[in-house]
PDB file of C-alpha atoms in Angstrom:
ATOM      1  CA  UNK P 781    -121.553 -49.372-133.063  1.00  0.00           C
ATOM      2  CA  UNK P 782    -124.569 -51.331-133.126  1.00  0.00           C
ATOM      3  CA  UNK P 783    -126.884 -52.211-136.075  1.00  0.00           C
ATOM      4  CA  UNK P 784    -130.083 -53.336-135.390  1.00  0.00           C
ATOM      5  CA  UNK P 785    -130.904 -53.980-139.221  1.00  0.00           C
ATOM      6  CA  UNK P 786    -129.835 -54.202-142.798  1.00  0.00           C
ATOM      7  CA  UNK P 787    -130.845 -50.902-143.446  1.00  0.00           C
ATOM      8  CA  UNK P 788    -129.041 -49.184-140.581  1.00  0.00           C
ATOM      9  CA  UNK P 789    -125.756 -50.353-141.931  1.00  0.00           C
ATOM     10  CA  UNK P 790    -126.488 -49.834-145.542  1.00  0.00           C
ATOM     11  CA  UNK P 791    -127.456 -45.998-144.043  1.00  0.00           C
ATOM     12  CA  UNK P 792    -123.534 -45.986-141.900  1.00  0.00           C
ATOM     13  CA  UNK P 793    -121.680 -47.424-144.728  1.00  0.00           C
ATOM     14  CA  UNK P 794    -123.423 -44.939-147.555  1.00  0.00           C
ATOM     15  CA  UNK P 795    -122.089 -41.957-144.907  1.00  0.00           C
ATOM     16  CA  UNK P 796    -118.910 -44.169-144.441  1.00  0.00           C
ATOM     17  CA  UNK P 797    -118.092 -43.997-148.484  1.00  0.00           C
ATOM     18  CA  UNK P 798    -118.577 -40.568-148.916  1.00  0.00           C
ATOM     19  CA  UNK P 799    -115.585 -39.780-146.867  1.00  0.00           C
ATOM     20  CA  UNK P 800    -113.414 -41.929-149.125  1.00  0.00           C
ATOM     21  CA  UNK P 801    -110.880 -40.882-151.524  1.00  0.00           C
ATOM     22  CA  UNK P 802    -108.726 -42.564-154.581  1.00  0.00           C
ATOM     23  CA  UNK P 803    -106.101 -44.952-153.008  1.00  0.00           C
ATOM     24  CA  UNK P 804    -108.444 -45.931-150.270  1.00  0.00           C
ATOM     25  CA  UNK P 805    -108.501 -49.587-149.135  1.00  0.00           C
ATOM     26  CA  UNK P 806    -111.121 -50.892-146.765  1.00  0.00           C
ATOM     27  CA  UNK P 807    -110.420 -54.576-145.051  1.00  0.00           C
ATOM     28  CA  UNK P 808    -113.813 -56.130-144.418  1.00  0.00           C
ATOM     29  CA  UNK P 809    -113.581 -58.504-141.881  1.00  0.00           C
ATOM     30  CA  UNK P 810    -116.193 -61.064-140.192  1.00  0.00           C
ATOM     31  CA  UNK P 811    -117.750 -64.374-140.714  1.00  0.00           C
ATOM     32  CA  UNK P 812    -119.570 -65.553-143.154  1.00  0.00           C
ATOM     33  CA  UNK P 813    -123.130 -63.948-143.160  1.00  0.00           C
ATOM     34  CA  UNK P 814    -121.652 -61.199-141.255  1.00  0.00           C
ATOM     35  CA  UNK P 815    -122.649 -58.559-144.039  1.00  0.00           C
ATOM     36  CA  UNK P 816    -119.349 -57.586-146.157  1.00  0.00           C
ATOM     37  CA  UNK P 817    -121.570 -57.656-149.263  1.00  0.00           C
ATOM     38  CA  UNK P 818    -124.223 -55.099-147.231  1.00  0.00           C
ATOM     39  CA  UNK P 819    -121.329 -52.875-146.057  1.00  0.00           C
ATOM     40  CA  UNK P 820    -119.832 -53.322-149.700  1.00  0.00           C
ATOM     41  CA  UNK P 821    -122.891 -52.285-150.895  1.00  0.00           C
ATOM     42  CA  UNK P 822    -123.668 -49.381-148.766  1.00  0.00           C
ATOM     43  CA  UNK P 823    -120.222 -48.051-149.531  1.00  0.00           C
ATOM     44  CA  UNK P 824    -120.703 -48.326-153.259  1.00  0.00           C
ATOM     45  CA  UNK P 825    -124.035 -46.169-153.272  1.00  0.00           C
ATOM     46  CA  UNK P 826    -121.829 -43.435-150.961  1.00  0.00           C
ATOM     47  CA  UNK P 827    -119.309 -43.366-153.634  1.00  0.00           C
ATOM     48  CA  UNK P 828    -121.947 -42.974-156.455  1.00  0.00           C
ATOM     49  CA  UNK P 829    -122.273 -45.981-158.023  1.00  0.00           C
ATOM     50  CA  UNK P 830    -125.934 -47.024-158.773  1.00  0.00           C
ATOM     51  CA  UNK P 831    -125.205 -50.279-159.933  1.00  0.00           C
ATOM     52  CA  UNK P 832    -125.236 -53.527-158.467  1.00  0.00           C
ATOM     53  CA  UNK P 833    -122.723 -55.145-156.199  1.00  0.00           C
ATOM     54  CA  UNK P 834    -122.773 -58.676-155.504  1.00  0.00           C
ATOM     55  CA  UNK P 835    -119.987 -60.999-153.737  1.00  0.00           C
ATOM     56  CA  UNK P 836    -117.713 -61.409-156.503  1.00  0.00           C
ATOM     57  CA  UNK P 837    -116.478 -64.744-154.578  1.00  0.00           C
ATOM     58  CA  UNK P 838    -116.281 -67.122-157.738  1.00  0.00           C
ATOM     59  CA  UNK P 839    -114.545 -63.906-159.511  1.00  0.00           C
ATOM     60  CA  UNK P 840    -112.354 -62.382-157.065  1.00  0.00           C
ATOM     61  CA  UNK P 841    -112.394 -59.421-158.149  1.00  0.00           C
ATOM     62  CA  UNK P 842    -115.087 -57.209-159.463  1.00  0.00           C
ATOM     63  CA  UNK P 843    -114.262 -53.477-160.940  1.00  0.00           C
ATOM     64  CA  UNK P 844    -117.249 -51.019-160.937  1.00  0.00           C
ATOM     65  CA  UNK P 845    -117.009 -47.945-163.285  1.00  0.00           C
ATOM     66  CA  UNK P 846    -116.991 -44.956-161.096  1.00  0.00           C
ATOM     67  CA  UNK P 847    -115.338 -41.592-160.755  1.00  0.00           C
ATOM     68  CA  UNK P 848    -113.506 -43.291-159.225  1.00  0.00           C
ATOM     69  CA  UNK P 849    -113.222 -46.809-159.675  1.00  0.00           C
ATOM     70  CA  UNK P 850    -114.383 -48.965-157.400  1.00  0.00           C
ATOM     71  CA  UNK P 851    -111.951 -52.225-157.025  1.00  0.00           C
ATOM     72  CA  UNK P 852    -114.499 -54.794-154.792  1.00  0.00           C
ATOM     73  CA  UNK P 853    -111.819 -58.156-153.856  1.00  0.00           C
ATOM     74  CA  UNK P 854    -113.335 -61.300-152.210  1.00  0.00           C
ATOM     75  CA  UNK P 855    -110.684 -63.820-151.221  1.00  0.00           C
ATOM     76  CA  UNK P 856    -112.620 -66.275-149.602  1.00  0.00           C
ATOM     77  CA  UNK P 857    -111.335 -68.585-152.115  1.00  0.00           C
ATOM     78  CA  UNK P 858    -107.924 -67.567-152.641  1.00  0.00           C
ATOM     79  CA  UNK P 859    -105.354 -70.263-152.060  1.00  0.00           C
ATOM     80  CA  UNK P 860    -102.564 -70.152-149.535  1.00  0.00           C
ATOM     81  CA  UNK P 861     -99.269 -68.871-151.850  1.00  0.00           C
ATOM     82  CA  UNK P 862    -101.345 -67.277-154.689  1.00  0.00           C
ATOM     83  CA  UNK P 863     -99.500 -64.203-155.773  1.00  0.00           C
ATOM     84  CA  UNK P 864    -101.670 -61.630-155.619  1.00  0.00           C
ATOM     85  CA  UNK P 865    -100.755 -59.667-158.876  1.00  0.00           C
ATOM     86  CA  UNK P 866    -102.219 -62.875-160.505  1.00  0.00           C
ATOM     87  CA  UNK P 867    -105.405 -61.795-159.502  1.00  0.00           C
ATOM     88  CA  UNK P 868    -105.175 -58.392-160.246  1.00  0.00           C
ATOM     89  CA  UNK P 869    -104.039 -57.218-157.104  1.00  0.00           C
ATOM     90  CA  UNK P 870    -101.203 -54.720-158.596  1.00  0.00           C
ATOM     91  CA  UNK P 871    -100.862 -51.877-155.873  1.00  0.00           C
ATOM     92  CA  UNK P 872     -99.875 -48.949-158.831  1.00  0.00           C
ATOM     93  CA  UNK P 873    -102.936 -49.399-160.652  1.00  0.00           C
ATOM     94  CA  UNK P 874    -105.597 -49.924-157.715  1.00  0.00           C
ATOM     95  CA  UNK P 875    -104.309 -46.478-155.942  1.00  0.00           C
ATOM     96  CA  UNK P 876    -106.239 -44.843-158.805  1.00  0.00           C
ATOM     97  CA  UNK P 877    -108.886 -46.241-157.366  1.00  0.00           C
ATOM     98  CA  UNK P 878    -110.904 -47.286-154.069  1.00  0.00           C
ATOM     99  CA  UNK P 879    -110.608 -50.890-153.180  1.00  0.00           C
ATOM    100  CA  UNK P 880    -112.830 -52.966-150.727  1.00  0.00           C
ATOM    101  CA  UNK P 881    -111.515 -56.266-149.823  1.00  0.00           C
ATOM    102  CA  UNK P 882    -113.414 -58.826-148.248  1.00  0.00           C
ATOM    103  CA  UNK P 883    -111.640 -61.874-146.095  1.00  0.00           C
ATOM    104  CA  UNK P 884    -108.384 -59.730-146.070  1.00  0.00           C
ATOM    105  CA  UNK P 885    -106.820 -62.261-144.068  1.00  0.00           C
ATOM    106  CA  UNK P 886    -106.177 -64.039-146.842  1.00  0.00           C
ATOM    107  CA  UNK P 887    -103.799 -61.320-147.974  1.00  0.00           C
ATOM    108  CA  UNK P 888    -100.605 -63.199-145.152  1.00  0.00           C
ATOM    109  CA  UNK P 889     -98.983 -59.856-144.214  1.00  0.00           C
ATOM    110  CA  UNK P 890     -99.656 -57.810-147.201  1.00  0.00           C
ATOM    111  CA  UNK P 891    -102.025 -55.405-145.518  1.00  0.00           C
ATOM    112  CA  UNK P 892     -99.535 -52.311-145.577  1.00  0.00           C
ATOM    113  CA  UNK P 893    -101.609 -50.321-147.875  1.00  0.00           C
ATOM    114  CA  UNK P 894    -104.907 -50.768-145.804  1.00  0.00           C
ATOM    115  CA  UNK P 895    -106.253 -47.307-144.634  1.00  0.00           C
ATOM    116  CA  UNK P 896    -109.487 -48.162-143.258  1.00  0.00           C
ATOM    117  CA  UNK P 897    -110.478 -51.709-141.310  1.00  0.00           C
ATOM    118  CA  UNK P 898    -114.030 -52.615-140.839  1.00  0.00           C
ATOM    119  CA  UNK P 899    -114.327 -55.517-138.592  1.00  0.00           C
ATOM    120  CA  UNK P 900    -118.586 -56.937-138.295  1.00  0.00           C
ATOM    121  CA  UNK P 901    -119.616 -59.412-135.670  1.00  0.00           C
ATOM    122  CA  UNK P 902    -122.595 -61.474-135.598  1.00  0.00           C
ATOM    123  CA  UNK P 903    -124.741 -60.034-132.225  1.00  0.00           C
ATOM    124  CA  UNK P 904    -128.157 -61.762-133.384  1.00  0.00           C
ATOM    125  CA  UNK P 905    -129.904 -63.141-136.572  1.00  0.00           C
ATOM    126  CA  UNK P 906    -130.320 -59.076-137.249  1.00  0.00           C
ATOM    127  CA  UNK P 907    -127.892 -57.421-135.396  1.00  0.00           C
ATOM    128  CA  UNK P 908    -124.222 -56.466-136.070  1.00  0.00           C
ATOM    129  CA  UNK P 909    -121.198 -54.932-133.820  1.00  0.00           C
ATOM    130  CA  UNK P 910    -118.973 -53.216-136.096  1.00  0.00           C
ATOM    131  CA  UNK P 911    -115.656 -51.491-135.736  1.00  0.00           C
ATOM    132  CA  UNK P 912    -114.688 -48.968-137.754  1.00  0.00           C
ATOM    133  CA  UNK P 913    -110.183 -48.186-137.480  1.00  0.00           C
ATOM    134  CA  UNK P 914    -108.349 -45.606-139.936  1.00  0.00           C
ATOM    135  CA  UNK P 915    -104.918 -46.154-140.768  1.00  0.00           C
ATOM    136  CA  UNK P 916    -102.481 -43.362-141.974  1.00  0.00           C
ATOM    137  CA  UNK P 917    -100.945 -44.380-145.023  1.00  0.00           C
ATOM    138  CA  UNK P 918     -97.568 -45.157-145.560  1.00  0.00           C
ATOM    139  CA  UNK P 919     -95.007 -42.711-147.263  1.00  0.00           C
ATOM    140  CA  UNK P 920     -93.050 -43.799-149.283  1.00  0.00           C
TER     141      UNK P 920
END
């Protein structure tokens, strides 16, 4: 798909949201400027939540109160080797929830609970290619 503005993905990823369910996890993937934080956004308002999401880069994590909770990772900064329970990535307690996780790459191999990938390339200063692939989860 092809988005010739902001607003057209903010519009796909509000649609995008509202098919998601507790124990979702969305990979965000693309460079930086790419729009995570848009499609983050947009998928925030199609869950519900009217509040505001920013890049929570310097955080890593940031948890929006929503029905249900939103979990929003970016792990830009995350250092090769980090466990990721240290930064609050415990699987039990996020699949009451619906996680989006920016720069999942960072996550070396622990991507077995991802159920949705979102992959954005830069076209032009406005536009953006993105991918949308589902993943069945895995029983356990």
């Amino acid at each position: 798909m092809i988005f010739k503005s902001e607003e057209e993905t903010l519009a796909w990823a509000e649609e995008f949201g509202k098919s998601l369910k507790a124990g979702d996890m969305v990979a965000l993937y693309g460079n930086l400027g790419a729009g995570k934080t848009v499609m983050s956004r947009g998928i925030c308002k199609g869950l519900g939540f009217d509040g505001a999401v920013c890049s929570p880069t310097y955080t890593i994590l940031h948890e929006y109160p929503n029905d249900p909770t939103i979990f929003h990772f970016d792990l830009y900064r995350l250092e090769p080797g980090t466990e990721l329970y240290e930064v609050g990535f415990d699987h039990d307690y996020l699949a009451k929830g619906i996680s989006l996780i920016e720069w999942p790459e960072r996550l070396e191999g622990e991507t077995g609970d991802i159920t949705h990938k979102i992959s954005i390339e830069i076209v032009s200063e406005n536009e953006r290619e993105v991918t949308l692939e589902k993943f069945d989860r895995l029983q356990g």
